[in-house]
């Protein structure tokens, strides 16, 4: 008998190792599940928090659908109608915006901590990959949702991003040079950002992305429950906590707190008051572009580098980061958690610095060069 | 009479130079750090000149008439609603008069102090003068300095906040006891 | 006259009886300062009666006490509809609990033989009065709604007058019969309190919280084990009840104070005529705007040349925006020699619309990423993020009769000629044959 397995066998082995469906029972997934207790245990709650904010997004998003009208002439008016005339419409919309930011924040913390705790190590590759996809989907939600109010900053920021895609073409060899333009027009749907773009973004934001998100989230949660929670530290103590009911009740406790905070924020602090562009007019295709066009804060990590560095460096960096995200399970297979924590801290430091001080750094650079 | 008036105002428009005031915009943009365009005081964000809604080129003869009258409002207290200004712009003209505005062009920073200390057109709890200083829209109740808005709305919504804090507190109490109950039950089962 | 008796004489009799009766009973027989338990004789009914009764009456009495002790605070709170509804709903639920409990208490006194042996007339009378009191309270709550809002203001002054020894029954003269009945019965209950089992309400067992722990010694290990087991079960049950009460109350408050907003979101909006008109005009304005855009588009598809402006209307320092044949924004300036300069206003960097104001060096600025473009050459200044020049746009000058005098294509090749005198009156057009896609 030969030792070598056929390709098909290897695939089935891989899958049965990664998705141990024989463990698919209530007992295994709920009653017997244990959560390790150690100094990093708080990080186990971040995924649950992200899920809470996603659920808030889902509910408030469906609510907004009742009044929102996705046409170029009515989109902005309908958003204004929700904000100023619908009973507690302001609350719902503000909840949607605040919770989107909270979701992205928790998601980033979740990704970084899961990375630092080596949550991607075998057999949890599928958890990591589905999680990475969820990360990208969440950012896509942010990007598509930003356009829907159809105000000046939203449309102009979207234009800038779509134009950047075309820019990639300059660095591609001959035959591929037109590919980015092609992709841009596929997303945009017409010569410039207009009704076709709005309809596409609406369809993406409201139907397509949620459907993909549900499927991916299902796979993510299934594999999390099948494998149980990763040990998280190199020398795990023996102390564990039962997932059900103890961990999950603490999770709910945290959910209550998180909802309280986001509700207070949504009730008292309009998210839009942070935008520097204050007048929120509807997009006027014949008027001038106002200054202060910026994406949401969670895109600063790529926006400011784009402003400061040459385009191709940023694109190269983003390509590597994206590839690295999906290849993490194989790249860092043998890396210790200590090293992983250092990498995660560096990434976190970068995100914090660029988000808070991006503007200052940008001005410093421009001041020197100009 | 009407014809005479409109002829008069038409000539006024062509005789008097366009009276946009970018000095103020520039000043408050710099001091507040927020981007401000002409729509702070004007109807159209690109200012009064042009053919679009709220710009001089789009006005009907009647509106041109009013504009002509509005331009003569040199003293405070005129209640003419200029068709190229928004509510806030008109309020400035009404409280100060054109002469004073022209005078303030030399020191744009003192415009807020010259305005009413109480007027709050959008009712968000921050006065128009303060909003001008902060570079936020005095006509949008959801635009304002975040810190101020948070403070004001916190007290405005005290009851809702009280209810949800109470509800969360009770929920925590319930969850806490549920946890205890379950651990007592689990302990008994373990024996 | 009866008012004078019920609301002035009776209260004082009741208060005197309450004070003197309680003191005397305590002095004479301190150990009777409680109520005799009948749990020993009958415990199945009792659990269903005593628990609801006590839970209900504690909540209701606390509410009454708070409302009459702090009428100002209470009235402010009750001005909030949500608070009012919460209080009324909780109050009514507790009243029904009490009614349920008191009815069972009453029935069991009549049907259980063992109990009848220890039942005296006063027990029955007290239960009946309690029944009346609860029923009249419920009747007030149901018939004269929002009592928690009006009662402190209406009845507070009366109580105040009694306590200040300046009794005035006039405060109650307009009250509906059920309210009067409720108040009178309350005085009767206070009067009887020291002589009945109700006296235990005045001996709340607070010392349980502070006393030293008691050690219970069992005479057999089996009964000890049984006791332990029972104790554990009791703890468990207590925790479960606490948990349910906490979660339930939280759910009620959430749905009344927070989630009601989500419900309101779907109600029909209450807009004034003025607001409706404002909304409609906004909408119309935007429709006109998009209609205009469509018109522009159609015009550019079907016409060979499109009017931009009278040449004399163009400025040398401030560009005029117009829409080119590709439906993109463009700018029109005037040269020093009086001829037009037309160039695209779509920034070659990332597609923002460049500004219309010319700076001292004859450049326009794209605000998005700070690119300066020289309008004569179209090229960006050194250091701008934009690398490609803004393309120029071909134009034609026509006289008022529609005859083309001078035309220039995008590359700057001219055809025709124009007299300087004709410049001021000539009209500026963009021409299809000069625009890229037409060729």
Tab-separated table of C-alpha atoms in Angstrom, chain C:
chain	number	residue	atom	x	y	z
C	1	UNK	CA	-71.964	66.725	57.358
C	2	UNK	CA	-70.865	63.182	56.718
C	3	UNK	CA	-67.710	64.613	55.136
C	4	UNK	CA	-66.948	66.396	58.413
C	5	UNK	CA	-67.292	63.129	60.248
C	6	UNK	CA	-65.461	60.886	57.795
C	7	UNK	CA	-62.585	63.169	56.921
C	8	UNK	CA	-62.049	65.207	60.065
C	9	UNK	CA	-63.377	63.349	63.077
C	10	UNK	CA	-62.518	59.857	61.877
C	11	UNK	CA	-58.896	60.675	61.014
C	12	UNK	CA	-58.188	62.034	64.467
C	13	UNK	CA	-59.939	59.140	66.165
C	14	UNK	CA	-57.921	56.803	63.949
C	15	UNK	CA	-54.630	58.545	64.644
C	16	UNK	CA	-55.247	58.624	68.388
C	17	UNK	CA	-56.282	55.017	68.382
C	18	UNK	CA	-53.231	54.154	66.309
C	19	UNK	CA	-50.768	55.868	68.613
C	20	UNK	CA	-52.310	54.962	71.950
C	21	UNK	CA	-53.367	51.494	70.841
C	22	UNK	CA	-49.918	50.602	69.573
C	23	UNK	CA	-48.184	51.862	72.685
C	24	UNK	CA	-50.609	50.100	74.995
C	25	UNK	CA	-50.381	46.838	73.128
C	26	UNK	CA	-46.612	46.980	73.211
C	27	UNK	CA	-46.578	47.785	76.911
C	28	UNK	CA	-49.123	45.188	77.881
C	29	UNK	CA	-48.144	42.327	75.657
C	30	UNK	CA	-45.044	42.955	73.605
C	31	UNK	CA	-44.968	39.442	72.247
C	32	UNK	CA	-48.336	39.848	70.627
C	33	UNK	CA	-46.775	42.598	68.538
C	34	UNK	CA	-46.935	40.442	65.427
C	35	UNK	CA	-49.442	38.256	63.725
C	36	UNK	CA	-50.175	34.701	64.613
C	37	UNK	CA	-49.016	32.425	61.877
C	38	UNK	CA	-51.457	29.929	60.458
C	39	UNK	CA	-48.885	28.281	58.265
C	40	UNK	CA	-48.798	25.398	60.669
C	41	UNK	CA	-52.502	24.749	60.269
C	42	UNK	CA	-52.845	25.254	56.585
C	43	UNK	CA	-49.971	25.967	54.172
C	44	UNK	CA	-51.115	25.066	50.706
C	45	UNK	CA	-53.566	27.924	50.264
C	46	UNK	CA	-51.478	30.279	52.282
C	47	UNK	CA	-48.538	30.236	49.854
C	48	UNK	CA	-50.829	31.325	47.026
C	49	UNK	CA	-52.440	34.028	49.130
C	50	UNK	CA	-49.744	35.475	51.326
C	51	UNK	CA	-47.064	35.904	48.664
C	52	UNK	CA	-49.129	37.827	46.115
C	53	UNK	CA	-50.775	39.853	48.833
C	54	UNK	CA	-47.517	40.949	50.410
C	55	UNK	CA	-45.677	41.639	47.179
C	56	UNK	CA	-48.599	43.686	45.915
C	57	UNK	CA	-49.278	45.645	49.067
C	58	UNK	CA	-45.605	46.488	49.676
C	59	UNK	CA	-45.262	47.986	46.199
C	60	UNK	CA	-48.553	49.869	46.450
C	61	UNK	CA	-47.916	51.209	49.952
C	62	UNK	CA	-44.425	52.338	48.930
C	63	UNK	CA	-45.890	54.132	45.953
C	64	UNK	CA	-48.531	55.867	48.115
C	65	UNK	CA	-45.952	56.847	50.705
C	66	UNK	CA	-43.511	58.228	48.124
C	67	UNK	CA	-46.216	60.165	46.296
C	68	UNK	CA	-47.559	61.773	49.476
C	69	UNK	CA	-44.132	62.373	51.032
C	70	UNK	CA	-42.596	64.028	47.971
C	71	UNK	CA	-45.551	65.380	45.997
C	72	UNK	CA	-43.371	67.881	44.118
C	73	UNK	CA	-40.859	65.350	42.826
C	74	UNK	CA	-43.597	62.861	42.125
C	75	UNK	CA	-45.694	65.283	40.070
C	76	UNK	CA	-42.657	66.263	37.969
C	77	UNK	CA	-41.935	62.615	37.281
C	78	UNK	CA	-45.574	61.847	36.520
C	79	UNK	CA	-45.555	64.588	33.898
C	80	UNK	CA	-43.527	62.157	31.782
C	81	UNK	CA	-46.072	59.925	30.043
C	82	UNK	CA	-43.751	56.949	30.175
C	83	UNK	CA	-43.310	57.185	33.928
C	84	UNK	CA	-47.044	57.654	34.407
C	85	UNK	CA	-47.872	54.599	32.335
C	86	UNK	CA	-45.224	52.522	34.083
C	87	UNK	CA	-46.514	53.470	37.528
C	88	UNK	CA	-50.135	52.919	36.587
C	89	UNK	CA	-49.467	49.548	34.987
C	90	UNK	CA	-47.303	48.320	37.848
C	91	UNK	CA	-49.825	49.674	40.375
C	92	UNK	CA	-52.777	48.006	38.703
C	93	UNK	CA	-50.927	44.688	38.424
C	94	UNK	CA	-50.032	44.822	42.116
C	95	UNK	CA	-53.600	45.702	43.040
C	96	UNK	CA	-54.820	42.622	41.209
C	97	UNK	CA	-52.199	40.566	43.040
C	98	UNK	CA	-53.527	41.937	46.340
C	99	UNK	CA	-57.116	41.289	45.383
C	100	UNK	CA	-56.267	37.736	44.426
C	101	UNK	CA	-54.373	37.201	47.679
C	102	UNK	CA	-56.972	38.737	49.935
C	103	UNK	CA	-59.778	36.738	48.314
C	104	UNK	CA	-57.957	33.483	48.930
C	105	UNK	CA	-57.124	34.519	52.481
C	106	UNK	CA	-60.786	35.172	53.055
C	107	UNK	CA	-62.008	31.977	51.456
C	108	UNK	CA	-59.577	29.791	53.369
C	109	UNK	CA	-60.815	31.243	56.647
C	110	UNK	CA	-64.264	29.992	55.747
C	111	UNK	CA	-63.535	26.582	54.290
C	112	UNK	CA	-60.766	25.172	56.442
C	113	UNK	CA	-61.972	23.564	59.632
C	114	UNK	CA	-58.665	23.842	61.486
C	115	UNK	CA	-58.436	27.514	60.687
C	116	UNK	CA	-61.923	28.253	61.864
C	117	UNK	CA	-60.908	27.178	65.317
C	118	UNK	CA	-58.429	30.070	65.568
C	119	UNK	CA	-60.397	32.612	63.552
C	120	UNK	CA	-62.084	35.383	65.512
C	121	UNK	CA	-64.507	37.947	64.160
C	122	UNK	CA	-61.891	40.636	63.942
C	123	UNK	CA	-59.823	38.594	61.496
C	124	UNK	CA	-62.784	38.362	59.162
C	125	UNK	CA	-63.617	42.050	59.586
C	126	UNK	CA	-60.047	43.091	58.795
C	127	UNK	CA	-59.953	40.937	55.703
C	128	UNK	CA	-63.282	42.345	54.556
C	129	UNK	CA	-62.093	45.917	55.061
C	130	UNK	CA	-58.922	45.134	53.159
C	131	UNK	CA	-61.041	43.703	50.381
C	132	UNK	CA	-63.094	46.885	50.268
C	133	UNK	CA	-59.974	49.002	50.348
C	134	UNK	CA	-58.314	47.152	47.499
C	135	UNK	CA	-61.488	47.129	45.418
C	136	UNK	CA	-62.125	50.825	45.905
C	137	UNK	CA	-58.499	51.562	45.057
C	138	UNK	CA	-58.771	49.513	41.905
C	139	UNK	CA	-62.037	51.212	41.042
C	140	UNK	CA	-60.358	54.611	41.394
C	141	UNK	CA	-57.479	53.429	39.236
C	142	UNK	CA	-59.767	52.128	36.533
C	143	UNK	CA	-62.552	54.734	36.559
C	144	UNK	CA	-60.620	57.896	37.377
C	145	UNK	CA	-57.464	57.214	35.490
C	146	UNK	CA	-53.970	58.626	36.001
C	147	UNK	CA	-54.424	58.856	39.761
C	148	UNK	CA	-50.678	58.837	40.242
C	149	UNK	CA	-50.632	62.126	38.392
C	150	UNK	CA	-53.563	63.942	39.980
C	151	UNK	CA	-53.748	62.406	43.437
C	152	UNK	CA	-50.631	63.912	45.041
C	153	UNK	CA	-51.748	67.399	44.030
C	154	UNK	CA	-55.380	66.874	45.021
C	155	UNK	CA	-55.049	64.807	48.195
C	156	UNK	CA	-51.658	65.975	49.446
C	157	UNK	CA	-53.025	69.270	50.816
C	158	UNK	CA	-55.776	67.397	52.695
C	159	UNK	CA	-53.301	65.082	54.418
C	160	UNK	CA	-51.110	68.049	55.154
C	161	UNK	CA	-54.015	69.868	56.756
C	162	UNK	CA	-54.786	66.863	58.966
C	163	UNK	CA	-51.201	66.496	60.114
C	164	UNK	CA	-50.803	70.230	60.733
C	165	UNK	CA	-53.923	70.109	62.945
C	166	UNK	CA	-55.759	72.491	60.638
C	167	UNK	CA	-58.181	69.953	59.203
C	168	UNK	CA	-60.031	70.961	56.084
C	169	UNK	CA	-62.378	68.486	54.420
C	170	UNK	CA	-63.139	70.973	51.653
C	171	UNK	CA	-60.215	69.573	49.669
C	172	UNK	CA	-62.188	66.387	49.242
C	173	UNK	CA	-65.654	67.790	48.660
C	174	UNK	CA	-65.466	67.400	44.879
C	175	UNK	CA	-63.894	63.974	44.920
C	176	UNK	CA	-65.769	61.077	43.315
C	177	UNK	CA	-67.414	58.596	45.738
C	178	UNK	CA	-64.838	55.862	45.212
C	179	UNK	CA	-62.019	58.171	46.210
C	180	UNK	CA	-63.895	59.231	49.326
C	181	UNK	CA	-64.579	55.619	50.165
C	182	UNK	CA	-60.938	54.720	49.687
C	183	UNK	CA	-59.808	57.466	52.047
C	184	UNK	CA	-62.415	56.746	54.707
C	185	UNK	CA	-61.616	53.045	54.680
C	186	UNK	CA	-57.948	53.881	55.011
C	187	UNK	CA	-58.674	55.755	58.237
C	188	UNK	CA	-60.724	52.831	59.519
C	189	UNK	CA	-57.844	50.473	58.795
C	190	UNK	CA	-55.412	52.740	60.643
C	191	UNK	CA	-57.828	52.861	63.557
C	192	UNK	CA	-58.096	49.088	63.784
C	193	UNK	CA	-54.448	48.431	63.104
C	194	UNK	CA	-53.192	48.181	66.708
C	195	UNK	CA	-55.901	45.696	67.669
C	196	UNK	CA	-55.491	43.251	64.826
C	197	UNK	CA	-52.840	41.110	63.192
C	198	UNK	CA	-52.083	44.083	60.931
C	199	UNK	CA	-49.893	45.392	63.722
C	200	UNK	CA	-47.060	43.293	62.351
C	201	UNK	CA	-46.635	45.917	59.642
C	202	UNK	CA	-45.098	48.082	62.350
C	203	UNK	CA	-42.550	45.536	63.458
C	204	UNK	CA	-40.472	45.122	60.360
C	205	UNK	CA	-37.772	42.558	61.085
C	206	UNK	CA	-34.818	44.768	60.226
C	207	UNK	CA	-32.680	43.278	62.972
C	208	UNK	CA	-32.447	40.096	60.914
C	209	UNK	CA	-30.000	41.902	58.723
C	210	UNK	CA	-27.681	42.781	61.561
C	211	UNK	CA	-28.052	40.073	64.175
C	212	UNK	CA	-25.293	37.541	64.770
C	213	UNK	CA	-25.681	34.312	62.833
C	214	UNK	CA	-27.560	31.628	64.716
C	215	UNK	CA	-26.264	28.138	64.906
C	216	UNK	CA	-28.872	25.502	64.537
C	217	UNK	CA	-28.039	22.218	66.218
C	218	UNK	CA	-29.912	19.216	64.960
C	219	UNK	CA	-30.561	16.232	67.026
C	220	UNK	CA	-30.198	13.783	64.156
C	221	UNK	CA	-27.939	13.950	61.145
C	222	UNK	CA	-30.732	12.851	58.900
C	223	UNK	CA	-32.936	15.786	59.703
C	224	UNK	CA	-29.931	18.034	59.394
C	225	UNK	CA	-29.248	16.778	55.884
C	226	UNK	CA	-32.888	17.186	55.021
C	227	UNK	CA	-32.825	20.705	56.348
C	228	UNK	CA	-29.688	21.577	54.417
C	229	UNK	CA	-31.271	20.263	51.281
C	230	UNK	CA	-34.327	22.317	51.849
C	231	UNK	CA	-32.289	25.389	52.622
C	232	UNK	CA	-30.414	25.014	49.377
C	233	UNK	CA	-33.639	24.627	47.502
C	234	UNK	CA	-34.949	27.761	49.142
C	235	UNK	CA	-31.824	29.710	48.209
C	236	UNK	CA	-32.166	28.472	44.699
C	237	UNK	CA	-35.768	29.506	44.533
C	238	UNK	CA	-35.010	32.908	46.006
C	239	UNK	CA	-32.275	33.512	43.472
C	240	UNK	CA	-34.545	32.429	40.671
C	241	UNK	CA	-37.268	34.799	41.839
C	242	UNK	CA	-34.776	37.656	42.129
C	243	UNK	CA	-33.473	36.923	38.668
C	244	UNK	CA	-36.948	36.808	37.166
C	245	UNK	CA	-38.024	39.983	38.944
C	246	UNK	CA	-34.888	41.804	37.801
C	247	UNK	CA	-35.117	40.642	34.221
C	248	UNK	CA	-38.874	41.101	34.060
C	249	UNK	CA	-38.763	44.624	35.465
C	250	UNK	CA	-35.909	45.444	33.134
C	251	UNK	CA	-37.949	44.182	30.185
C	252	UNK	CA	-40.968	46.264	31.253
C	253	UNK	CA	-38.885	49.412	31.657
C	254	UNK	CA	-37.068	48.823	28.393
C	255	UNK	CA	-40.265	48.359	26.453
C	256	UNK	CA	-41.931	51.367	28.083
C	257	UNK	CA	-39.019	53.764	28.174
C	258	UNK	CA	-36.750	52.786	25.323
C	259	UNK	CA	-38.271	50.432	22.815
C	260	UNK	CA	-41.473	52.481	22.629
C	261	UNK	CA	-39.427	54.831	20.452
C	262	UNK	CA	-38.910	52.037	17.968
C	263	UNK	CA	-42.648	51.529	17.867
C	264	UNK	CA	-43.346	55.223	17.421
C	265	UNK	CA	-41.079	55.202	14.395
C	266	UNK	CA	-43.772	53.434	12.397
C	267	UNK	CA	-46.677	55.661	13.369
C	268	UNK	CA	-48.039	58.194	10.951
C	269	UNK	CA	-46.073	61.403	11.211
C	270	UNK	CA	-47.858	64.401	12.643
C	271	UNK	CA	-46.863	67.245	10.397
C	272	UNK	CA	-48.243	70.733	10.348
C	273	UNK	CA	-49.478	72.227	7.121
C	274	UNK	CA	-46.411	74.418	7.051
C	275	UNK	CA	-44.044	71.481	7.388
C	276	UNK	CA	-45.851	69.575	4.654
C	277	UNK	CA	-45.555	72.574	2.373
C	278	UNK	CA	-41.871	72.938	3.185
C	279	UNK	CA	-41.260	69.270	2.434
C	280	UNK	CA	-43.167	69.411	-0.818
C	281	UNK	CA	-41.324	72.485	-2.034
C	282	UNK	CA	-37.997	70.840	-1.169
C	283	UNK	CA	-38.989	67.799	-3.101
C	284	UNK	CA	-40.163	69.826	-6.068
C	285	UNK	CA	-36.921	71.757	-6.064
C	286	UNK	CA	-34.927	68.546	-6.246
C	287	UNK	CA	-37.137	67.118	-8.946
C	288	UNK	CA	-36.581	70.266	-10.976
C	289	UNK	CA	-32.879	69.899	-10.427
C	290	UNK	CA	-32.803	66.372	-11.750
C	291	UNK	CA	-35.153	67.343	-14.574
C	292	UNK	CA	-32.668	70.018	-15.500
C	293	UNK	CA	-29.850	67.530	-15.486
C	294	UNK	CA	-31.832	65.282	-17.831
C	295	UNK	CA	-32.488	68.245	-20.083
C	296	UNK	CA	-28.798	69.023	-20.240
C	297	UNK	CA	-28.086	65.440	-21.127
C	298	UNK	CA	-30.651	65.379	-23.905
C	299	UNK	CA	-29.431	68.703	-25.213
C	300	UNK	CA	-25.876	67.382	-25.398
C	301	UNK	CA	-27.006	64.289	-27.232
C	302	UNK	CA	-29.085	66.064	-29.828
C	303	UNK	CA	-27.614	69.507	-30.451
C	304	UNK	CA	-24.497	70.442	-32.410
C	305	UNK	CA	-23.645	73.450	-30.301
C	306	UNK	CA	-24.613	74.573	-26.839
C	307	UNK	CA	-24.761	78.067	-25.464
C	308	UNK	CA	-22.421	78.762	-22.547
C	309	UNK	CA	-22.603	82.479	-21.903
C	310	UNK	CA	-22.410	85.905	-23.400
C	311	UNK	CA	-18.742	86.557	-23.804
C	312	UNK	CA	-19.064	89.842	-21.982
C	313	UNK	CA	-20.477	88.044	-18.936
C	314	UNK	CA	-17.361	85.985	-18.431
C	315	UNK	CA	-14.883	87.084	-15.803
C	316	UNK	CA	-11.108	87.029	-15.920
C	317	UNK	CA	-10.760	85.936	-12.306
C	318	UNK	CA	-13.818	83.912	-11.524
C	319	UNK	CA	-14.713	81.046	-13.789
C	320	UNK	CA	-18.230	80.172	-14.832
C	321	UNK	CA	-19.241	76.555	-14.409
C	322	UNK	CA	-20.966	74.788	-17.292
C	323	UNK	CA	-21.444	71.233	-18.417
C	324	UNK	CA	-19.425	69.889	-21.301
C	325	UNK	CA	-20.510	67.359	-23.916
C	326	UNK	CA	-19.516	64.457	-21.640
C	327	UNK	CA	-21.761	65.800	-18.874
C	328	UNK	CA	-18.732	66.736	-16.830
C	329	UNK	CA	-18.248	70.080	-15.119
C	330	UNK	CA	-16.167	72.625	-16.973
C	331	UNK	CA	-15.046	76.215	-16.438
C	332	UNK	CA	-15.149	79.242	-18.696
C	333	UNK	CA	-12.788	82.186	-18.181
C	334	UNK	CA	-11.851	85.154	-20.275
C	335	UNK	CA	-8.376	85.749	-21.518
C	336	UNK	CA	-6.500	89.086	-21.351
C	337	UNK	CA	-7.070	89.534	-25.055
C	338	UNK	CA	-10.783	89.062	-24.532
C	339	UNK	CA	-11.079	85.559	-25.948
C	340	UNK	CA	-12.563	82.735	-23.906
C	341	UNK	CA	-10.616	79.984	-22.160
C	342	UNK	CA	-12.638	76.814	-21.671
C	343	UNK	CA	-11.271	73.905	-19.750
C	344	UNK	CA	-12.518	70.816	-18.027
C	345	UNK	CA	-13.140	71.254	-14.298
C	346	UNK	CA	-12.799	67.594	-13.511
C	347	UNK	CA	-9.550	67.180	-11.654
C	348	UNK	CA	-7.254	64.738	-13.422
C	349	UNK	CA	-6.140	63.330	-10.099
C	350	UNK	CA	-9.241	61.804	-8.574
C	351	UNK	CA	-12.103	63.520	-10.318
C	352	UNK	CA	-13.207	66.237	-7.923
C	353	UNK	CA	-14.579	69.451	-9.372
C	354	UNK	CA	-11.934	72.175	-9.255
C	355	UNK	CA	-12.717	75.568	-7.756
C	356	UNK	CA	-13.720	78.564	-9.866
C	357	UNK	CA	-11.518	81.266	-8.345
C	358	UNK	CA	-8.281	82.205	-10.018
C	359	UNK	CA	-5.301	82.974	-7.783
C	360	UNK	CA	-2.584	85.572	-8.506
C	361	UNK	CA	-0.596	83.150	-10.637
C	362	UNK	CA	-3.591	82.440	-12.852
C	363	UNK	CA	-4.304	79.022	-11.353
C	364	UNK	CA	-7.400	77.245	-10.141
C	365	UNK	CA	-7.349	74.943	-7.133
C	366	UNK	CA	-8.769	71.459	-6.676
C	367	UNK	CA	-9.663	71.391	-2.974
C	368	UNK	CA	-9.653	67.612	-2.575
C	369	UNK	CA	-5.909	67.025	-2.673
C	370	UNK	CA	-4.587	70.542	-3.310
C	371	UNK	CA	-3.668	70.506	-7.006
C	372	UNK	CA	-3.140	73.838	-8.767
C	373	UNK	CA	-3.815	74.074	-12.490
C	374	UNK	CA	-2.703	76.847	-14.753
C	375	UNK	CA	-5.756	77.677	-16.818
C	376	UNK	CA	-3.814	78.766	-19.903
C	377	UNK	CA	-1.893	75.551	-20.302
C	378	UNK	CA	-4.133	73.389	-18.174
C	379	UNK	CA	-1.099	71.765	-16.597
C	380	UNK	CA	-0.801	71.156	-12.865
C	381	UNK	CA	1.877	72.973	-10.894
C	382	UNK	CA	4.899	71.072	-9.618
C	383	UNK	CA	4.153	69.051	-6.491
C	384	UNK	CA	0.463	68.689	-7.192
C	385	UNK	CA	-0.892	65.181	-6.812
C	386	UNK	CA	-2.460	65.537	-10.251
C	387	UNK	CA	-0.035	64.744	-13.058
C	388	UNK	CA	-2.102	65.298	-16.227
C	389	UNK	CA	-3.253	68.705	-17.444
C	390	UNK	CA	-6.898	69.704	-17.446
C	391	UNK	CA	-7.924	69.361	-21.097
C	392	UNK	CA	-9.106	72.467	-22.895
C	393	UNK	CA	-12.456	72.461	-24.595
C	394	UNK	CA	-13.138	73.691	-28.111
C	395	UNK	CA	-15.493	76.638	-28.549
C	396	UNK	CA	-17.144	78.849	-31.102
C	397	UNK	CA	-18.125	82.505	-30.964
C	398	UNK	CA	-21.306	83.406	-32.779
C	399	UNK	CA	-22.892	86.721	-33.429
C	400	UNK	CA	-26.505	87.341	-32.484
C	401	UNK	CA	-27.647	86.132	-35.870
C	402	UNK	CA	-26.158	82.706	-35.175
C	403	UNK	CA	-23.278	83.002	-37.568
C	404	UNK	CA	-20.032	81.475	-36.320
C	405	UNK	CA	-17.293	84.079	-36.364
C	406	UNK	CA	-14.402	82.404	-34.649
C	407	UNK	CA	-13.914	78.823	-33.504
C	408	UNK	CA	-11.129	77.022	-31.690
C	409	UNK	CA	-10.764	73.279	-31.158
C	410	UNK	CA	-9.367	71.545	-28.097
C	411	UNK	CA	-5.821	71.726	-29.422
C	412	UNK	CA	-6.028	75.484	-29.960
C	413	UNK	CA	-6.363	75.514	-33.763
C	414	UNK	CA	-8.493	78.455	-34.798
C	415	UNK	CA	-10.674	79.065	-37.784
C	416	UNK	CA	-12.459	82.231	-38.828
C	417	UNK	CA	-11.835	85.673	-37.453
C	418	UNK	CA	-13.486	88.258	-35.294
C	419	UNK	CA	-13.337	92.029	-35.153
C	420	UNK	CA	-12.462	93.390	-31.690
C	421	UNK	CA	-15.657	95.386	-31.830
C	422	UNK	CA	-17.777	92.274	-32.190
C	423	UNK	CA	-16.306	90.585	-29.124
C	424	UNK	CA	-18.546	92.206	-26.525
C	425	UNK	CA	-21.741	91.190	-28.234
C	426	UNK	CA	-20.705	87.708	-29.285
C	427	UNK	CA	-22.080	84.551	-27.756
C	428	UNK	CA	-19.953	81.637	-26.579
C	429	UNK	CA	-20.853	78.080	-27.584
C	430	UNK	CA	-19.315	74.669	-27.139
C	431	UNK	CA	-19.375	72.598	-30.274
C	432	UNK	CA	-20.009	68.913	-30.749
C	433	UNK	CA	-17.489	68.405	-33.495
C	434	UNK	CA	-14.704	69.651	-31.208
C	435	UNK	CA	-15.561	67.389	-28.330
C	436	UNK	CA	-13.702	64.107	-28.149
C	437	UNK	CA	-16.487	61.614	-28.444
C	438	UNK	CA	-18.182	63.259	-31.403
C	439	UNK	CA	-15.080	62.853	-33.559
